[in-house]
Amino acid sequence: MNKWAEWGSLKSFVKNDEITLEIERSMNQLDACCQNLQIATQLQLFSLNTQMDAARESDQLELKKMMLTMLENQEELREDMGLLLVNMDKFTEVMKTFQLELRAHPVGSSTHNNISRGLLGMQQASGQLPPIAFLEGHECNIISQAPIAGSTVYDVYEGLWLGEEKVAVKILRSSKASEGNVRRFHRQVDIWHRMKSRYILRFYGVASIAGGSSFYLVSPWCENGDAPKYLKKNPNVDRLKLILEIAFGLRYLHSQSPPIVHGSLQGSNVLIGDGGGALLADFGLAKALEDLTAVPFTQSTGSNGCYRWMAPELHEDGGQMTLKSDVYSWAMTALELYSDKVPYSRIKMPGSVVMEVAKGKIPERPRPGASRMSSGGILPGAGSREGIEIPDSLWELFVRCWAKEPADRPTIQETIQELEDMRRYTPMVM
């Protein structure tokens, strides 16, 4: 006990299980001694156990007070962070304790602010998110008065995470979802929250609003914006590296158990991190919206949705999103980023795009600085003067990814292997 008395509040919390086990071991030994000496009645033993339970409860309250006191000294928390990082299970437990305690204090109070700073410091030091994905308005505040971006299914607002970090808040349009659909949506949220890869945009959490008729989703803010906008501002970016990183993100999703289908990959769903790397966003959102609204994603996104990037089987009634439909969309996204134009850019009406895809026609090959007619299954028209040249080996890969039959398309791993070979042996065109 003298040793325990010398420990600080954080170490006491980390070692709490060890302390509890030692006390229980000592109590069991004491019980055995009492029974052997026949000096304790059952009533005395019951009284002693009751006192121990009360003492444990008192200890937990005292420990919580010590933790809150520690949060007032952010310097002490930073110094002791290494102790927590040794035991990630305990680290997660501490974060959960703080997250629950955060909800017990008014937003803007000194205690709320201290806990927020402590949680954010732990997140930044470890890369671990607060473990509760279902938020209650204490972790994130929306700070913009009007949407700063959006789509047909959500509006994007600027927010603050734990009082300091700038985040993107996507407010979904009202859904009037059934209880069963909401449960399926919650399962999807748990999956999003667990995903952690350098090629995936992290998902911080979700909260219900408007009496539960809608939700908002929280993710990091990316100052560089999405890939198409980034390339317009930075045309000399290594585009082969960028589309390879997108493929890495898909491989991460496809390697999960069970595999995760992105479902709506296109340039606007690829964000660019601070270091210039690609981050896949909105993975699984298409399926989640179907679960939430019971409306097929192609209908919920409207006529100007993602038809240009969708595999032909998804244009049919009952078409299912699969790993191979993701590969098709990856190639369309890669074409978009090389050409600086959406796929089938010369066709204005989405319905006409669907008809061309049904005929087995693929997009024309862009040829910057040239005017060249294509033939065969390629749509007629002059080549683009924007974007950069697509090497023959890369174009051939795109064409195989656009095969009408899903079984004829490469896997994402096979795609990555070819891209890596190109980076090793093909001079980059800037």
mmCIF file of N, CA and C in Angstrom, residues 271-383:
data_model
loop_
_atom_site.group_PDB
_atom_site.id
_atom_site.type_symbol
_atom_site.label_atom_id
_atom_site.label_comp_id
_atom_site.label_asym_id
_atom_site.label_seq_id
_atom_site.Cartn_x
_atom_site.Cartn_y
_atom_site.Cartn_z
ATOM 1 N N LEU A 271 -10.479 12.783 -51.111
ATOM 2 C CA LEU A 271 -9.972 14.025 -50.549
ATOM 3 C C LEU A 271 -8.451 13.964 -50.472
ATOM 4 N N ILE A 272 -7.846 15.135 -50.374
ATOM 5 C CA ILE A 272 -6.387 15.226 -50.347
ATOM 6 C C ILE A 272 -5.941 15.718 -48.975
ATOM 7 N N GLY A 273 -5.131 14.902 -48.304
ATOM 8 C CA GLY A 273 -4.656 15.238 -46.969
ATOM 9 C C GLY A 273 -3.612 16.335 -46.988
ATOM 10 N N ASP A 274 -3.173 16.739 -45.807
ATOM 11 C CA ASP A 274 -2.202 17.825 -45.690
ATOM 12 C C ASP A 274 -0.899 17.510 -46.411
ATOM 13 N N GLY A 275 -0.525 16.232 -46.466
ATOM 14 C CA GLY A 275 0.711 15.843 -47.133
ATOM 15 C C GLY A 275 0.563 15.580 -48.618
ATOM 16 N N GLY A 276 -0.627 15.814 -49.164
ATOM 17 C CA GLY A 276 -0.846 15.605 -50.592
ATOM 18 C C GLY A 276 -1.272 14.204 -50.969
ATOM 19 N N GLY A 277 -1.535 13.342 -49.978
ATOM 20 C CA GLY A 277 -1.945 11.969 -50.257
ATOM 21 C C GLY A 277 -3.444 11.831 -50.411
ATOM 22 N N ALA A 278 -3.856 10.786 -51.125
ATOM 23 C CA ALA A 278 -5.279 10.530 -51.371
ATOM 24 C C ALA A 278 -5.926 9.860 -50.168
ATOM 25 N N LEU A 279 -7.142 10.294 -49.849
ATOM 26 C CA LEU A 279 -7.927 9.726 -48.753
ATOM 27 C C LEU A 279 -9.322 9.396 -49.278
ATOM 28 N N LEU A 280 -9.704 8.134 -49.198
ATOM 29 C CA LEU A 280 -11.039 7.733 -49.646
ATOM 30 C C LEU A 280 -12.081 8.142 -48.618
ATOM 31 N N ALA A 281 -13.110 8.838 -49.088
ATOM 32 C CA ALA A 281 -14.198 9.282 -48.215
ATOM 33 C C ALA A 281 -15.510 8.659 -48.679
ATOM 34 N N ASP A 282 -16.489 8.703 -47.796
ATOM 35 C CA ASP A 282 -17.856 8.253 -48.104
ATOM 36 C C ASP A 282 -17.930 6.784 -48.500
ATOM 37 N N PHE A 283 -16.957 5.973 -48.084
ATOM 38 C CA PHE A 283 -17.033 4.542 -48.399
ATOM 39 C C PHE A 283 -18.196 3.920 -47.635
ATOM 40 N N GLY A 284 -18.981 3.138 -48.338
ATOM 41 C CA GLY A 284 -20.149 2.508 -47.731
ATOM 42 C C GLY A 284 -21.331 3.433 -47.548
ATOM 43 N N LEU A 285 -21.178 4.722 -47.878
ATOM 44 C CA LEU A 285 -22.285 5.656 -47.665
ATOM 45 C C LEU A 285 -23.465 5.319 -48.568
ATOM 46 N N ALA A 286 -23.176 4.881 -49.783
ATOM 47 C CA ALA A 286 -24.260 4.528 -50.704
ATOM 48 C C ALA A 286 -25.150 3.447 -50.106
ATOM 49 N N LYS A 287 -24.521 2.377 -49.606
ATOM 50 C CA LYS A 287 -25.292 1.278 -49.004
ATOM 51 C C LYS A 287 -25.982 1.744 -47.732
ATOM 52 N N ALA A 288 -25.300 2.574 -46.941
ATOM 53 C CA ALA A 288 -25.894 3.056 -45.692
ATOM 54 C C ALA A 288 -27.139 3.887 -45.965
ATOM 55 N N LEU A 289 -27.097 4.718 -47.003
ATOM 56 C CA LEU A 289 -28.267 5.528 -47.344
ATOM 57 C C LEU A 289 -29.416 4.652 -47.825
ATOM 58 N N GLU A 290 -29.091 3.590 -48.549
ATOM 59 C CA GLU A 290 -30.144 2.651 -48.944
ATOM 60 C C GLU A 290 -30.784 2.020 -47.712
ATOM 61 N N ASP A 291 -29.939 1.622 -46.747
ATOM 62 C CA ASP A 291 -30.464 1.023 -45.518
ATOM 63 C C ASP A 291 -31.321 2.018 -44.746
ATOM 64 N N LEU A 292 -30.870 3.274 -44.722
ATOM 65 C CA LEU A 292 -31.540 4.277 -43.901
ATOM 66 C C LEU A 292 -32.867 4.717 -44.503
ATOM 67 N N THR A 293 -32.897 4.857 -45.829
ATOM 68 C CA THR A 293 -34.079 5.417 -46.481
ATOM 69 C C THR A 293 -34.925 4.379 -47.205
ATOM 70 N N ALA A 294 -34.353 3.164 -47.390
ATOM 71 C CA ALA A 294 -35.018 2.106 -48.169
ATOM 72 C C ALA A 294 -35.236 2.543 -49.618
ATOM 73 N N VAL A 295 -34.446 3.525 -50.083
ATOM 74 C CA VAL A 295 -34.508 3.994 -51.464
ATOM 75 C C VAL A 295 -33.182 3.654 -52.137
ATOM 76 N N PRO A 296 -33.186 3.034 -53.325
ATOM 77 C CA PRO A 296 -31.932 2.728 -54.014
ATOM 78 C C PRO A 296 -31.072 3.968 -54.166
ATOM 79 N N PHE A 297 -29.765 3.796 -54.031
ATOM 80 C CA PHE A 297 -28.855 4.942 -54.043
ATOM 81 C C PHE A 297 -28.947 5.726 -55.342
ATOM 82 N N THR A 298 -29.140 5.036 -56.464
ATOM 83 C CA THR A 298 -29.227 5.742 -57.736
ATOM 84 C C THR A 298 -30.432 6.662 -57.791
ATOM 85 N N GLN A 299 -31.465 6.356 -57.017
ATOM 86 C CA GLN A 299 -32.629 7.243 -56.955
ATOM 87 C C GLN A 299 -32.402 8.364 -55.952
ATOM 88 N N SER A 300 -31.780 8.036 -54.816
ATOM 89 C CA SER A 300 -31.602 9.042 -53.767
ATOM 90 C C SER A 300 -30.634 10.126 -54.183
ATOM 91 N N THR A 301 -29.705 9.824 -55.122
ATOM 92 C CA THR A 301 -28.745 10.830 -55.545
ATOM 93 C C THR A 301 -29.253 11.670 -56.708
ATOM 94 N N GLY A 302 -30.414 11.312 -57.265
ATOM 95 C CA GLY A 302 -30.964 12.099 -58.349
ATOM 96 C C GLY A 302 -30.339 11.741 -59.692
ATOM 97 N N SER A 303 -30.842 12.372 -60.741
ATOM 98 C CA SER A 303 -30.417 12.017 -62.096
ATOM 99 C C SER A 303 -28.976 12.372 -62.371
ATOM 100 N N ASN A 304 -28.410 13.298 -61.641
ATOM 101 C CA ASN A 304 -27.025 13.691 -61.866
ATOM 102 C C ASN A 304 -26.092 13.045 -60.862
ATOM 103 N N GLY A 305 -26.450 11.837 -60.382
ATOM 104 C CA GLY A 305 -25.623 11.163 -59.393
ATOM 105 C C GLY A 305 -24.335 10.632 -59.991
ATOM 106 N N CYS A 306 -24.011 9.404 -59.667
ATOM 107 C CA CYS A 306 -22.697 8.870 -60.051
ATOM 108 C C CYS A 306 -22.793 7.890 -61.214
ATOM 109 N N TYR A 307 -23.758 8.079 -62.120
ATOM 110 C CA TYR A 307 -23.916 7.171 -63.260
ATOM 111 C C TYR A 307 -22.641 7.058 -64.096
ATOM 112 N N ARG A 308 -21.919 8.149 -64.232
ATOM 113 C CA ARG A 308 -20.738 8.153 -65.103
ATOM 114 C C ARG A 308 -19.636 7.234 -64.589
ATOM 115 N N TRP A 309 -19.663 6.943 -63.299
ATOM 116 C CA TRP A 309 -18.621 6.117 -62.683
ATOM 117 C C TRP A 309 -19.119 4.690 -62.388
ATOM 118 N N MET A 310 -20.405 4.452 -62.600
ATOM 119 C CA MET A 310 -21.014 3.187 -62.176
ATOM 120 C C MET A 310 -20.815 2.074 -63.193
ATOM 121 N N ALA A 311 -20.532 0.880 -62.684
ATOM 122 C CA ALA A 311 -20.399 -0.303 -63.534
ATOM 123 C C ALA A 311 -21.737 -0.608 -64.214
ATOM 124 N N PRO A 312 -21.709 -1.205 -65.411
ATOM 125 C CA PRO A 312 -22.957 -1.435 -66.172
ATOM 126 C C PRO A 312 -23.987 -2.263 -65.421
ATOM 127 N N GLU A 313 -23.540 -3.226 -64.610
ATOM 128 C CA GLU A 313 -24.510 -4.060 -63.893
ATOM 129 C C GLU A 313 -25.313 -3.261 -62.870
ATOM 130 N N LEU A 314 -24.773 -2.116 -62.427
ATOM 131 C CA LEU A 314 -25.486 -1.295 -61.445
ATOM 132 C C LEU A 314 -26.566 -0.436 -62.090
ATOM 133 N N HIS A 315 -26.562 -0.351 -63.414
ATOM 134 C CA HIS A 315 -27.614 0.391 -64.113
ATOM 135 C C HIS A 315 -28.883 -0.439 -64.252
ATOM 136 N N GLU A 316 -28.795 -1.709 -63.929
ATOM 137 C CA GLU A 316 -29.938 -2.609 -64.070
ATOM 138 C C GLU A 316 -30.681 -2.742 -62.748
ATOM 139 N N ASP A 317 -31.959 -3.023 -62.815
ATOM 140 C CA ASP A 317 -32.752 -3.244 -61.603
ATOM 141 C C ASP A 317 -32.175 -4.418 -60.822
ATOM 142 N N GLY A 318 -31.982 -4.196 -59.534
ATOM 143 C CA GLY A 318 -31.458 -5.260 -58.690
ATOM 144 C C GLY A 318 -29.960 -5.435 -58.755
ATOM 145 N N GLY A 319 -29.259 -4.558 -59.489
ATOM 146 C CA GLY A 319 -27.807 -4.668 -59.574
ATOM 147 C C GLY A 319 -27.153 -4.472 -58.214
ATOM 148 N N GLN A 320 -26.171 -5.307 -57.891
ATOM 149 C CA GLN A 320 -25.523 -5.280 -56.585
ATOM 150 C C GLN A 320 -24.127 -4.667 -56.676
ATOM 151 N N MET A 321 -23.811 -3.804 -55.705
ATOM 152 C CA MET A 321 -22.456 -3.274 -55.600
ATOM 153 C C MET A 321 -21.521 -4.391 -55.145
ATOM 154 N N THR A 322 -20.393 -4.542 -55.828
ATOM 155 C CA THR A 322 -19.444 -5.606 -55.516
ATOM 156 C C THR A 322 -18.024 -5.061 -55.551
ATOM 157 N N LEU A 323 -17.070 -5.914 -55.193
ATOM 158 C CA LEU A 323 -15.663 -5.525 -55.272
ATOM 159 C C LEU A 323 -15.287 -5.194 -56.714
ATOM 160 N N LYS A 324 -15.845 -5.938 -57.673
ATOM 161 C CA LYS A 324 -15.530 -5.694 -59.082
ATOM 162 C C LYS A 324 -16.186 -4.414 -59.605
ATOM 163 N N SER A 325 -17.339 -4.036 -59.057
ATOM 164 C CA SER A 325 -17.918 -2.746 -59.468
ATOM 165 C C SER A 325 -17.075 -1.596 -58.922
ATOM 166 N N ASP A 326 -16.427 -1.806 -57.780
ATOM 167 C CA ASP A 326 -15.483 -0.809 -57.260
ATOM 168 C C ASP A 326 -14.282 -0.646 -58.190
ATOM 169 N N VAL A 327 -13.788 -1.759 -58.730
ATOM 170 C CA VAL A 327 -12.640 -1.700 -59.647
ATOM 171 C C VAL A 327 -13.013 -0.905 -60.895
ATOM 172 N N TYR A 328 -14.219 -1.127 -61.409
ATOM 173 C CA TYR A 328 -14.713 -0.353 -62.554
ATOM 174 C C TYR A 328 -14.710 1.142 -62.210
ATOM 175 N N SER A 329 -15.261 1.483 -61.051
ATOM 176 C CA SER A 329 -15.340 2.890 -60.645
ATOM 177 C C SER A 329 -13.953 3.479 -60.415
ATOM 178 N N TRP A 330 -13.021 2.653 -59.916
ATOM 179 C CA TRP A 330 -11.647 3.139 -59.734
ATOM 180 C C TRP A 330 -11.069 3.604 -61.068
ATOM 181 N N ALA A 331 -11.249 2.805 -62.126
ATOM 182 C CA ALA A 331 -10.696 3.166 -63.430
ATOM 183 C C ALA A 331 -11.351 4.431 -63.973
ATOM 184 N N MET A 332 -12.657 4.597 -63.762
ATOM 185 C CA MET A 332 -13.329 5.824 -64.189
ATOM 186 C C MET A 332 -12.804 7.027 -63.405
ATOM 187 N N THR A 333 -12.561 6.827 -62.123
ATOM 188 C CA THR A 333 -12.014 7.902 -61.291
ATOM 189 C C THR A 333 -10.606 8.257 -61.746
ATOM 190 N N ALA A 334 -9.800 7.246 -62.040
ATOM 191 C CA ALA A 334 -8.442 7.489 -62.522
ATOM 192 C C ALA A 334 -8.467 8.257 -63.842
ATOM 193 N N LEU A 335 -9.384 7.881 -64.743
ATOM 194 C CA LEU A 335 -9.532 8.609 -66.003
ATOM 195 C C LEU A 335 -9.893 10.064 -65.729
ATOM 196 N N GLU A 336 -10.810 10.275 -64.808
ATOM 197 C CA GLU A 336 -11.226 11.634 -64.440
ATOM 198 C C GLU A 336 -10.032 12.463 -63.979
ATOM 199 N N LEU A 337 -9.161 11.867 -63.174
ATOM 200 C CA LEU A 337 -8.034 12.609 -62.612
ATOM 201 C C LEU A 337 -6.924 12.828 -63.636
ATOM 202 N N TYR A 338 -6.813 11.960 -64.618
ATOM 203 C CA TYR A 338 -5.821 12.160 -65.683
ATOM 204 C C TYR A 338 -6.295 13.178 -66.713
ATOM 205 N N SER A 339 -7.596 13.193 -66.981
ATOM 206 C CA SER A 339 -8.125 14.032 -68.063
ATOM 207 C C SER A 339 -8.643 15.383 -67.588
ATOM 208 N N ASP A 340 -8.827 15.530 -66.270
ATOM 209 C CA ASP A 340 -9.455 16.735 -65.702
ATOM 210 C C ASP A 340 -10.887 16.912 -66.193
ATOM 211 N N LYS A 341 -11.519 15.821 -66.575
ATOM 212 C CA LYS A 341 -12.914 15.840 -67.008
ATOM 213 C C LYS A 341 -13.629 14.624 -66.436
ATOM 214 N N VAL A 342 -14.940 14.743 -66.236
ATOM 215 C CA VAL A 342 -15.705 13.579 -65.793
ATOM 216 C C VAL A 342 -15.761 12.573 -66.933
ATOM 217 N N PRO A 343 -15.958 11.290 -66.642
ATOM 218 C CA PRO A 343 -16.088 10.301 -67.717
ATOM 219 C C PRO A 343 -17.252 10.641 -68.655
ATOM 220 N N TYR A 344 -17.092 10.327 -69.925
ATOM 221 C CA TYR A 344 -18.103 10.625 -70.947
ATOM 222 C C TYR A 344 -18.456 12.115 -70.921
ATOM 223 N N SER A 345 -17.441 12.946 -70.827
ATOM 224 C CA SER A 345 -17.676 14.380 -70.617
ATOM 225 C C SER A 345 -18.426 15.036 -71.773
ATOM 226 N N ARG A 346 -18.337 14.458 -72.973
ATOM 227 C CA ARG A 346 -19.026 15.058 -74.118
ATOM 228 C C ARG A 346 -20.522 14.757 -74.121
ATOM 229 N N ILE A 347 -20.938 13.838 -73.273
ATOM 230 C CA ILE A 347 -22.363 13.499 -73.174
ATOM 231 C C ILE A 347 -22.935 14.225 -71.965
ATOM 232 N N LYS A 348 -23.894 15.079 -72.184
ATOM 233 C CA LYS A 348 -24.400 15.926 -71.106
ATOM 234 C C LYS A 348 -25.474 15.242 -70.268
ATOM 235 N N MET A 349 -26.304 14.412 -70.880
ATOM 236 C CA MET A 349 -27.420 13.812 -70.163
ATOM 237 C C MET A 349 -27.011 12.470 -69.559
ATOM 238 N N PRO A 350 -27.207 12.299 -68.237
ATOM 239 C CA PRO A 350 -26.858 11.017 -67.603
ATOM 240 C C PRO A 350 -27.548 9.825 -68.250
ATOM 241 N N GLY A 351 -28.795 10.003 -68.698
ATOM 242 C CA GLY A 351 -29.502 8.902 -69.339
ATOM 243 C C GLY A 351 -28.802 8.430 -70.600
ATOM 244 N N SER A 352 -28.212 9.365 -71.325
ATOM 245 C CA SER A 352 -27.478 8.997 -72.540
ATOM 246 C C SER A 352 -26.207 8.233 -72.196
ATOM 247 N N VAL A 353 -25.598 8.585 -71.053
ATOM 248 C CA VAL A 353 -24.423 7.837 -70.593
ATOM 249 C C VAL A 353 -24.804 6.384 -70.334
ATOM 250 N N VAL A 354 -25.927 6.185 -69.663
ATOM 251 C CA VAL A 354 -26.383 4.826 -69.351
ATOM 252 C C VAL A 354 -26.575 4.025 -70.633
ATOM 253 N N MET A 355 -27.140 4.647 -71.663
ATOM 254 C CA MET A 355 -27.364 3.934 -72.926
ATOM 255 C C MET A 355 -26.045 3.571 -73.596
ATOM 256 N N GLU A 356 -25.070 4.466 -73.548
ATOM 257 C CA GLU A 356 -23.774 4.167 -74.156
ATOM 258 C C GLU A 356 -23.075 3.022 -73.426
ATOM 259 N N VAL A 357 -23.170 3.036 -72.108
ATOM 260 C CA VAL A 357 -22.560 1.960 -71.318
ATOM 261 C C VAL A 357 -23.235 0.632 -71.640
ATOM 262 N N ALA A 358 -24.569 0.659 -71.789
ATOM 263 C CA ALA A 358 -25.312 -0.565 -72.105
ATOM 264 C C ALA A 358 -24.891 -1.138 -73.456
ATOM 265 N N LYS A 359 -24.449 -0.278 -74.372
ATOM 266 C CA LYS A 359 -23.978 -0.728 -75.686
ATOM 267 C C LYS A 359 -22.549 -1.257 -75.634
ATOM 268 N N GLY A 360 -21.932 -1.164 -74.461
ATOM 269 C CA GLY A 360 -20.559 -1.650 -74.327
ATOM 270 C C GLY A 360 -19.509 -0.646 -74.729
ATOM 271 N N LYS A 361 -19.888 0.621 -74.871
ATOM 272 C CA LYS A 361 -18.934 1.656 -75.267
ATOM 273 C C LYS A 361 -18.245 2.240 -74.034
ATOM 274 N N ILE A 362 -16.964 2.461 -74.171
ATOM 275 C CA ILE A 362 -16.179 3.029 -73.078
ATOM 276 C C ILE A 362 -15.827 4.473 -73.412
ATOM 277 N N PRO A 363 -15.337 5.251 -72.453
ATOM 278 C CA PRO A 363 -14.988 6.646 -72.743
ATOM 279 C C PRO A 363 -13.879 6.737 -73.792
ATOM 280 N N GLU A 364 -13.868 7.852 -74.500
ATOM 281 C CA GLU A 364 -12.780 8.088 -75.439
ATOM 282 C C GLU A 364 -11.482 8.330 -74.671
ATOM 283 N N ARG A 365 -10.397 8.010 -75.306
ATOM 284 C CA ARG A 365 -9.087 8.212 -74.679
ATOM 285 C C ARG A 365 -8.653 9.660 -74.861
ATOM 286 N N PRO A 366 -8.396 10.369 -73.771
ATOM 287 C CA PRO A 366 -7.958 11.765 -73.898
ATOM 288 C C PRO A 366 -6.558 11.833 -74.509
ATOM 289 N N ARG A 367 -6.356 12.806 -75.381
ATOM 290 C CA ARG A 367 -5.031 13.006 -75.967
ATOM 291 C C ARG A 367 -4.711 14.490 -75.916
ATOM 292 N N PRO A 368 -4.117 14.953 -74.827
ATOM 293 C CA PRO A 368 -3.805 16.376 -74.670
ATOM 294 C C PRO A 368 -2.948 16.882 -75.823
ATOM 295 N N GLY A 369 -3.334 18.040 -76.352
ATOM 296 C CA GLY A 369 -2.540 18.665 -77.401
ATOM 297 C C GLY A 369 -2.720 18.032 -78.766
ATOM 298 N N ALA A 370 -3.679 17.098 -78.877
ATOM 299 C CA ALA A 370 -3.878 16.424 -80.160
ATOM 300 C C ALA A 370 -5.349 16.416 -80.521
ATOM 301 N N SER A 371 -5.651 16.114 -81.739
ATOM 302 C CA SER A 371 -7.032 15.950 -82.179
ATOM 303 C C SER A 371 -7.099 14.634 -82.943
ATOM 304 N N ARG A 372 -7.675 13.637 -82.307
ATOM 305 C CA ARG A 372 -7.615 12.286 -82.880
ATOM 306 C C ARG A 372 -8.947 11.577 -82.697
ATOM 307 N N MET A 373 -9.404 10.962 -83.770
ATOM 308 C CA MET A 373 -10.651 10.219 -83.696
ATOM 309 C C MET A 373 -10.367 8.814 -83.182
ATOM 310 N N SER A 374 -11.283 8.295 -82.369
ATOM 311 C CA SER A 374 -11.149 6.929 -81.880
ATOM 312 C C SER A 374 -12.061 6.028 -82.694
ATOM 313 N N SER A 375 -11.908 4.729 -82.512
ATOM 314 C CA SER A 375 -12.673 3.797 -83.337
ATOM 315 C C SER A 375 -13.130 2.606 -82.526
ATOM 316 N N GLY A 376 -13.787 1.681 -83.188
ATOM 317 C CA GLY A 376 -14.234 0.456 -82.530
ATOM 318 C C GLY A 376 -15.265 0.768 -81.474
ATOM 319 N N GLY A 377 -14.993 0.278 -80.265
ATOM 320 C CA GLY A 377 -15.930 0.475 -79.176
ATOM 321 C C GLY A 377 -15.770 1.807 -78.487
ATOM 322 N N ILE A 378 -14.890 2.678 -78.982
ATOM 323 C CA ILE A 378 -14.636 3.963 -78.341
ATOM 324 C C ILE A 378 -15.605 5.002 -78.890
ATOM 325 N N LEU A 379 -16.118 5.850 -78.041
ATOM 326 C CA LEU A 379 -17.025 6.897 -78.497
ATOM 327 C C LEU A 379 -16.296 7.849 -79.430
ATOM 328 N N PRO A 380 -16.904 8.279 -80.526
ATOM 329 C CA PRO A 380 -16.238 9.182 -81.463
ATOM 330 C C PRO A 380 -16.093 10.568 -80.864
ATOM 331 N N GLY A 381 -15.055 11.280 -81.336
ATOM 332 C CA GLY A 381 -14.859 12.647 -80.892
ATOM 333 C C GLY A 381 -13.396 12.958 -80.753
ATOM 334 N N ALA A 382 -13.049 14.228 -80.806
ATOM 335 C CA ALA A 382 -11.654 14.645 -80.685
ATOM 336 C C ALA A 382 -11.173 14.468 -79.266
ATOM 337 N N GLY A 383 -9.879 14.231 -79.125
ATOM 338 C CA GLY A 383 -9.298 14.053 -77.800
ATOM 339 C C GLY A 383 -9.273 15.343 -77.013
#
